[in-house]
Amino acid sequence: MTIPLALRTLKIPRTYRGYRRMIAALELCLSDEREPSAPHRSSLYAQVAARCGCSRSAVESSLRTVISHVWRVSRSALTQMANYPLDASPKTMEFLSIVTNYIQRSTPHP
């Protein structure tokens, strides 16, 4: 499973400003071998901001907007990805952890 395919499953339009920022955040989470949500939130935002040429607050806002969209439009798909019931919209790091874990579970390992 690729990151763009996972985001498409959640019906996140590529036209969202936060789409590229979400991809960058997920790439960083997937590259951290300690655990999916291991990067501290503030350092993750700073790294995404550096990659995307924007501010840390723009990253934070963009990711929250994407998560809000997913919660409105694809709540059942997100719950299925999480593999546990979600009573409320996940916070940013929980969302990243859900999607990262889903990608890792869906990717065949040699």
Coordinates of N, CA and C in Angstrom, one line a residue, residues 26-95:
L26 N 3.5 11.6 6.7 CA 3.4 10.1 6.7 C 4.7 9.5 6.3
E27 N 5.4 10.1 5.3 CA 6.7 9.6 4.9 C 7.7 9.6 6.1
L28 N 7.7 10.7 6.9 CA 8.5 10.8 8.1 C 8.2 9.8 9.1
C29 N 6.9 9.6 9.3 CA 6.5 8.5 10.3 C 6.9 7.1 9.8
L30 N 6.7 6.9 8.5 CA 7.1 5.5 8.0 C 8.6 5.3 8.0
S31 N 9.4 6.4 7.9 CA 10.8 6.2 7.9 C 11.4 6.1 9.3
D32 N 10.6 6.4 10.3 CA 11.1 6.2 11.7 C 10.9 4.8 12.2
E33 N 11.9 4.1 12.4 CA 11.8 2.6 12.7 C 11.4 2.3 14.1
R34 N 11.5 3.3 15.0 CA 11.2 3.1 16.4 C 9.7 2.7 16.5
E35 N 8.8 3.6 16.1 CA 7.4 3.3 16.1 C 6.7 4.4 15.2
P36 N 5.6 4.1 14.6 CA 5.0 5.0 13.6 C 4.8 6.5 14.1
S37 N 4.4 6.7 15.3 CA 4.2 8.1 15.7 C 5.3 8.6 16.6
A38 N 6.5 8.0 16.4 CA 7.6 8.3 17.2 C 8.1 9.8 17.1
P39 N 8.1 10.4 15.9 CA 8.6 11.8 15.9 C 7.7 12.7 16.8
H40 N 8.3 13.5 17.6 CA 7.5 14.4 18.5 C 6.7 15.3 17.6
R41 N 5.5 15.7 18.0 CA 4.7 16.5 17.2 C 5.3 17.8 16.7
S42 N 6.0 18.5 17.6 CA 6.6 19.8 17.1 C 7.7 19.6 16.2
S43 N 8.5 18.5 16.4 CA 9.6 18.3 15.5 C 9.1 17.8 14.1
L44 N 8.0 17.0 14.2 CA 7.4 16.5 12.9 C 6.9 17.7 12.1
Y45 N 6.2 18.6 12.8 CA 5.7 19.8 12.1 C 6.8 20.6 11.5
A46 N 7.9 20.7 12.2 CA 9.1 21.5 11.7 C 9.7 20.8 10.5
Q47 N 9.8 19.5 10.6 CA 10.4 18.8 9.4 C 9.5 18.9 8.2
V48 N 8.2 18.8 8.4 CA 7.3 18.9 7.2 C 7.3 20.3 6.7
A49 N 7.3 21.3 7.6 CA 7.4 22.7 7.1 C 8.6 22.9 6.3
A50 N 9.8 22.4 6.7 CA 11.0 22.5 5.9 C 10.9 21.9 4.6
R51 N 10.3 20.7 4.5 CA 10.2 20.0 3.3 C 9.2 20.7 2.3
C52 N 8.2 21.3 2.9 CA 7.1 21.9 2.0 C 7.3 23.4 1.8
G53 N 8.2 24.0 2.5 CA 8.4 25.4 2.3 C 7.3 26.3 2.9
C54 N 6.9 25.9 4.1 CA 5.9 26.7 4.8 C 6.2 26.8 6.3
S55 N 5.3 27.4 7.0 CA 5.5 27.5 8.4 C 5.0 26.3 9.2
R56 N 5.5 26.1 10.4 CA 5.0 25.0 11.3 C 3.5 25.1 11.5
S57 N 3.1 26.3 11.8 CA 1.6 26.5 12.0 C 0.8 26.2 10.8
A58 N 1.3 26.5 9.6 CA 0.6 26.1 8.4 C 0.4 24.6 8.3
V59 N 1.5 23.9 8.6 CA 1.5 22.4 8.6 C 0.4 21.9 9.6
E60 N 0.5 22.4 10.8 CA -0.5 22.0 11.9 C -1.9 22.2 11.4
S61 N -2.2 23.4 10.9 CA -3.5 23.8 10.4 C -4.0 22.9 9.2
S62 N -3.1 22.7 8.3 CA -3.4 21.8 7.1 C -3.7 20.4 7.5
L63 N -2.9 19.8 8.4 CA -3.2 18.5 8.8 C -4.5 18.3 9.6
R64 N -4.8 19.3 10.4 CA -6.1 19.3 11.1 C -7.3 19.4 10.1
T65 N -7.1 20.2 9.1 CA -8.2 20.4 8.1 C -8.4 19.1 7.3
V66 N -7.3 18.4 6.9 CA -7.4 17.1 6.3 C -8.1 16.1 7.2
I67 N -7.7 16.0 8.4 CA -8.3 15.1 9.4 C -9.8 15.4 9.6
S68 N -10.2 16.6 9.6 CA -11.6 17.1 9.8 C -12.4 16.6 8.6
H69 N -11.8 16.8 7.4 CA -12.4 16.3 6.1 C -12.7 14.8 6.2
V70 N -11.7 14.1 6.5 CA -11.8 12.6 6.6 C -12.9 12.2 7.6
W71 N -12.9 12.9 8.7 CA -13.9 12.6 9.7 C -15.3 12.8 9.2
R72 N -15.5 13.9 8.4 CA -16.8 14.2 7.8 C -17.2 13.2 6.7
V73 N -16.2 12.9 5.8 CA -16.5 12.2 4.6 C -16.2 10.7 4.6
S74 N -15.2 10.3 5.3 CA -14.8 8.9 5.3 C -14.6 8.3 6.7
R75 N -15.5 8.6 7.6 CA -15.3 8.1 8.9 C -15.3 6.6 9.0
S76 N -16.1 5.9 8.2 CA -16.1 4.4 8.3 C -14.8 3.9 7.7
A77 N -14.3 4.5 6.7 CA -13.0 4.0 6.1 C -11.9 4.2 7.1
L78 N -11.9 5.3 7.8 CA -10.9 5.6 8.8 C -11.0 4.6 10.0
T79 N -12.2 4.3 10.4 CA -12.5 3.3 11.5 C -12.0 2.0 11.1
Q80 N -12.2 1.6 9.8 CA -11.7 0.3 9.3 C -10.2 0.3 9.3
M81 N -9.6 1.4 8.9 CA -8.1 1.5 8.9 C -7.6 1.3 10.4
A82 N -8.3 2.0 11.3 CA -7.8 1.9 12.7 C -7.9 0.6 13.3
N83 N -8.9 -0.2 12.8 CA -9.2 -1.5 13.4 C -9.7 -1.5 14.8
Y84 N -10.2 -0.4 15.2 CA -10.9 -0.2 16.5 C -11.9 1.0 16.4
P85 N -12.9 1.0 17.2 CA -13.9 2.0 17.1 C -13.3 3.4 17.5
L86 N -13.8 4.4 16.7 CA -13.4 5.8 17.0 C -14.6 6.6 17.4
D87 N -14.6 7.1 18.6 CA -15.7 7.8 19.1 C -15.7 9.3 18.8
A88 N -14.5 9.7 18.5 CA -14.3 11.2 18.1 C -13.2 11.2 17.1
S89 N -13.2 12.4 16.4 CA -12.1 12.6 15.4 C -10.8 12.5 16.1
P90 N -9.9 11.7 15.5 CA -8.5 11.5 16.1 C -7.7 12.8 16.0
K91 N -6.9 13.0 17.0 CA -5.9 14.0 17.0 C -4.8 13.7 15.9
T92 N -4.0 14.7 15.6 CA -3.1 14.5 14.5 C -2.2 13.3 14.6
M93 N -1.5 13.2 15.8 CA -0.6 12.1 15.9 C -1.3 10.7 15.9
E94 N -2.5 10.7 16.4 CA -3.3 9.4 16.4 C -3.7 9.1 14.9
F95 N -4.1 10.1 14.2 CA -4.4 9.9 12.8 C -3.2 9.4 12.0

